[in-house]
PDB file of C-alpha atoms in Angstrom:
ATOM      1  CA  MET A 113     110.199  79.690 108.048  1.00 53.00           C
ATOM      2  CA  SER A 114     107.464  79.996 110.605  1.00 76.00           C
ATOM      3  CA  ALA A 115     105.526  83.168 110.823  1.00 90.00           C
ATOM      4  CA  HIS A 116     106.866  83.936 114.418  1.00 94.00           C
ATOM      5  CA  CYS A 117     108.930  87.125 115.658  1.00 96.00           C
ATOM      6  CA  GLN A 118     111.919  86.393 117.859  1.00 96.00           C
ATOM      7  CA  LEU A 119     111.651  89.824 119.484  1.00 96.00           C
ATOM      8  CA  THR A 120     107.929  90.720 119.858  1.00 95.00           C
ATOM      9  CA  GLY A 121     106.545  87.108 119.706  1.00 94.00           C
ATOM     10  CA  ALA A 122     104.111  88.080 116.886  1.00 96.00           C
ATOM     11  CA  GLN A 123     102.543  85.102 115.330  1.00 96.00           C
ATOM     12  CA  PRO A 124      99.467  84.519 112.913  1.00 96.00           C
ATOM     13  CA  GLY A 125      95.996  85.475 113.655  1.00 96.00           C
ATOM     14  CA  PHE A 126      93.214  83.655 112.408  1.00 97.00           C
ATOM     15  CA  GLY A 127      89.712  84.804 111.282  1.00 98.00           C
ATOM     16  CA  ASN A 128      87.381  84.419 108.394  1.00 98.00           C
ATOM     17  CA  ASN A 129      87.116  85.567 104.721  1.00 98.00           C
ATOM     18  CA  ILE A 130      83.486  86.696 104.369  1.00 97.00           C
ATOM     19  CA  SER A 131      82.165  86.761 100.723  1.00 97.00           C
ATOM     20  CA  HIS A 132      79.551  88.855  99.176  1.00 98.00           C
ATOM     21  CA  SER A 133      76.921  86.187  99.997  1.00 98.00           C
ATOM     22  CA  HIS A 134      78.234  86.114 103.524  1.00 97.00           C
ATOM     23  CA  ARG A 135      79.842  82.721 103.486  1.00 98.00           C
ATOM     24  CA  ARG A 136      82.688  82.222 105.696  1.00 98.00           C
ATOM     25  CA  THR A 137      85.821  80.420 105.175  1.00 98.00           C
ATOM     26  CA  SER A 138      89.050  80.253 107.276  1.00 98.00           C
ATOM     27  CA  ARG A 139      91.937  82.504 106.697  1.00 97.00           C
ATOM     28  CA  ARG A 140      95.216  83.414 108.361  1.00 96.00           C
ATOM     29  CA  PHE A 141      96.631  86.896 108.879  1.00 96.00           C
ATOM     30  CA  ASP A 142     100.359  86.517 109.030  1.00 95.00           C
ATOM     31  CA  PRO A 143     102.708  89.126 110.406  1.00 96.00           C
ATOM     32  CA  ASN A 144     105.220  90.767 108.245  1.00 96.00           C
ATOM     33  CA  ILE A 145     108.251  88.707 108.991  1.00 96.00           C
ATOM     34  CA  GLN A 146     111.676  89.378 107.653  1.00 96.00           C
ATOM     35  CA  ARG A 147     115.242  87.667 108.034  1.00 96.00           C
ATOM     36  CA  LYS A 148     117.757  90.525 109.246  1.00 97.00           C
ATOM     37  CA  ARG A 149     121.442  90.287 109.937  1.00 97.00           C
ATOM     38  CA  TYR A 150     122.741  92.645 112.536  1.00 97.00           C
ATOM     39  CA  ARG A 151     126.388  93.053 113.950  1.00 97.00           C
ATOM     40  CA  LEU A 152     126.635  92.230 117.743  1.00 96.00           C
ATOM     41  CA  PRO A 153     129.681  94.196 118.758  1.00 94.00           C
ATOM     42  CA  SER A 154     129.837  92.702 122.414  1.00 94.00           C
ATOM     43  CA  GLU A 155     130.238  89.271 120.892  1.00 95.00           C
ATOM     44  CA  GLY A 156     132.307  90.194 117.906  1.00 96.00           C
ATOM     45  CA  ARG A 157     129.822  88.485 115.585  1.00 97.00           C
ATOM     46  CA  HIS A 158     126.840  88.693 113.289  1.00 97.00           C
ATOM     47  CA  VAL A 159     123.464  87.365 114.168  1.00 97.00           C
ATOM     48  CA  ARG A 160     120.595  86.691 111.850  1.00 97.00           C
ATOM     49  CA  LEU A 161     117.112  87.458 113.459  1.00 97.00           C
ATOM     50  CA  VAL A 162     113.694  86.555 112.205  1.00 96.00           C
ATOM     51  CA  LEU A 163     111.728  89.834 112.881  1.00 97.00           C
ATOM     52  CA  SER A 164     108.523  91.433 112.119  1.00 97.00           C
ATOM     53  CA  ALA A 165     108.552  94.887 110.339  1.00 97.00           C
ATOM     54  CA  ARG A 166     107.380  96.488 113.740  1.00 96.00           C
ATOM     55  CA  ALA A 167     110.152  94.769 115.723  1.00 97.00           C
ATOM     56  CA  ILE A 168     112.990  96.022 113.268  1.00 98.00           C
ATOM     57  CA  LYS A 169     111.746  99.518 114.037  1.00 97.00           C
ATOM     58  CA  VAL A 170     112.041  98.597 117.657  1.00 97.00           C
ATOM     59  CA  VAL A 171     115.605  97.409 117.177  1.00 97.00           C
ATOM     60  CA  ASP A 172     116.438 100.635 115.342  1.00 97.00           C
ATOM     61  CA  ASN A 173     115.229 102.654 118.536  1.00 97.00           C
ATOM     62  CA  ILE A 174     116.593 100.532 121.359  1.00 97.00           C
ATOM     63  CA  GLY A 175     119.738  99.193 119.613  1.00 96.00           C
ATOM     64  CA  ILE A 176     120.860  95.559 119.012  1.00 97.00           C
ATOM     65  CA  GLU A 177     122.281  94.883 122.284  1.00 96.00           C
ATOM     66  CA  ALA A 178     118.970  95.757 124.244  1.00 97.00           C
ATOM     67  CA  ALA A 179     117.055  93.920 121.631  1.00 97.00           C
ATOM     68  CA  VAL A 180     119.270  90.608 121.995  1.00 97.00           C
ATOM     69  CA  ALA A 181     118.922  90.843 125.848  1.00 96.00           C
ATOM     70  CA  ARG A 182     115.056  91.051 125.305  1.00 96.00           C
ATOM     71  CA  ILE A 183     115.011  87.988 123.076  1.00 96.00           C
ATOM     72  CA  ARG A 184     117.271  86.000 125.486  1.00 96.00           C
ATOM     73  CA  ALA A 185     115.091  86.947 128.327  1.00 95.00           C
ATOM     74  CA  ARG A 186     112.131  85.337 126.362  1.00 91.00           C
ATOM     75  CA  GLY A 187     114.106  82.104 126.294  1.00 92.00           C
ATOM     76  CA  VAL A 188     115.003  82.203 122.689  1.00 90.00           C
ATOM     77  CA  LYS A 189     118.455  81.284 121.597  1.00 91.00           C
ATOM     78  CA  VAL A 190     120.467  83.814 119.683  1.00 90.00           C
TER      79      VAL A 190
END
């Protein structure tokens, strides 16, 4: 599963680990990606979304119908 949120578009950030001696090595900051299943009443089915933890809170606030509309507006198939 790629580290990419369907709702917010959150994806990995890149940077450096810096050791005590100040040597730098590359590292990757992954978003907290979860797979979550929601009931979509308008279509009479369940959808499984790949969301970041922050996006799960957004879905709780705006509702699954509005969230799916936003995801489809971004051009992602649900």
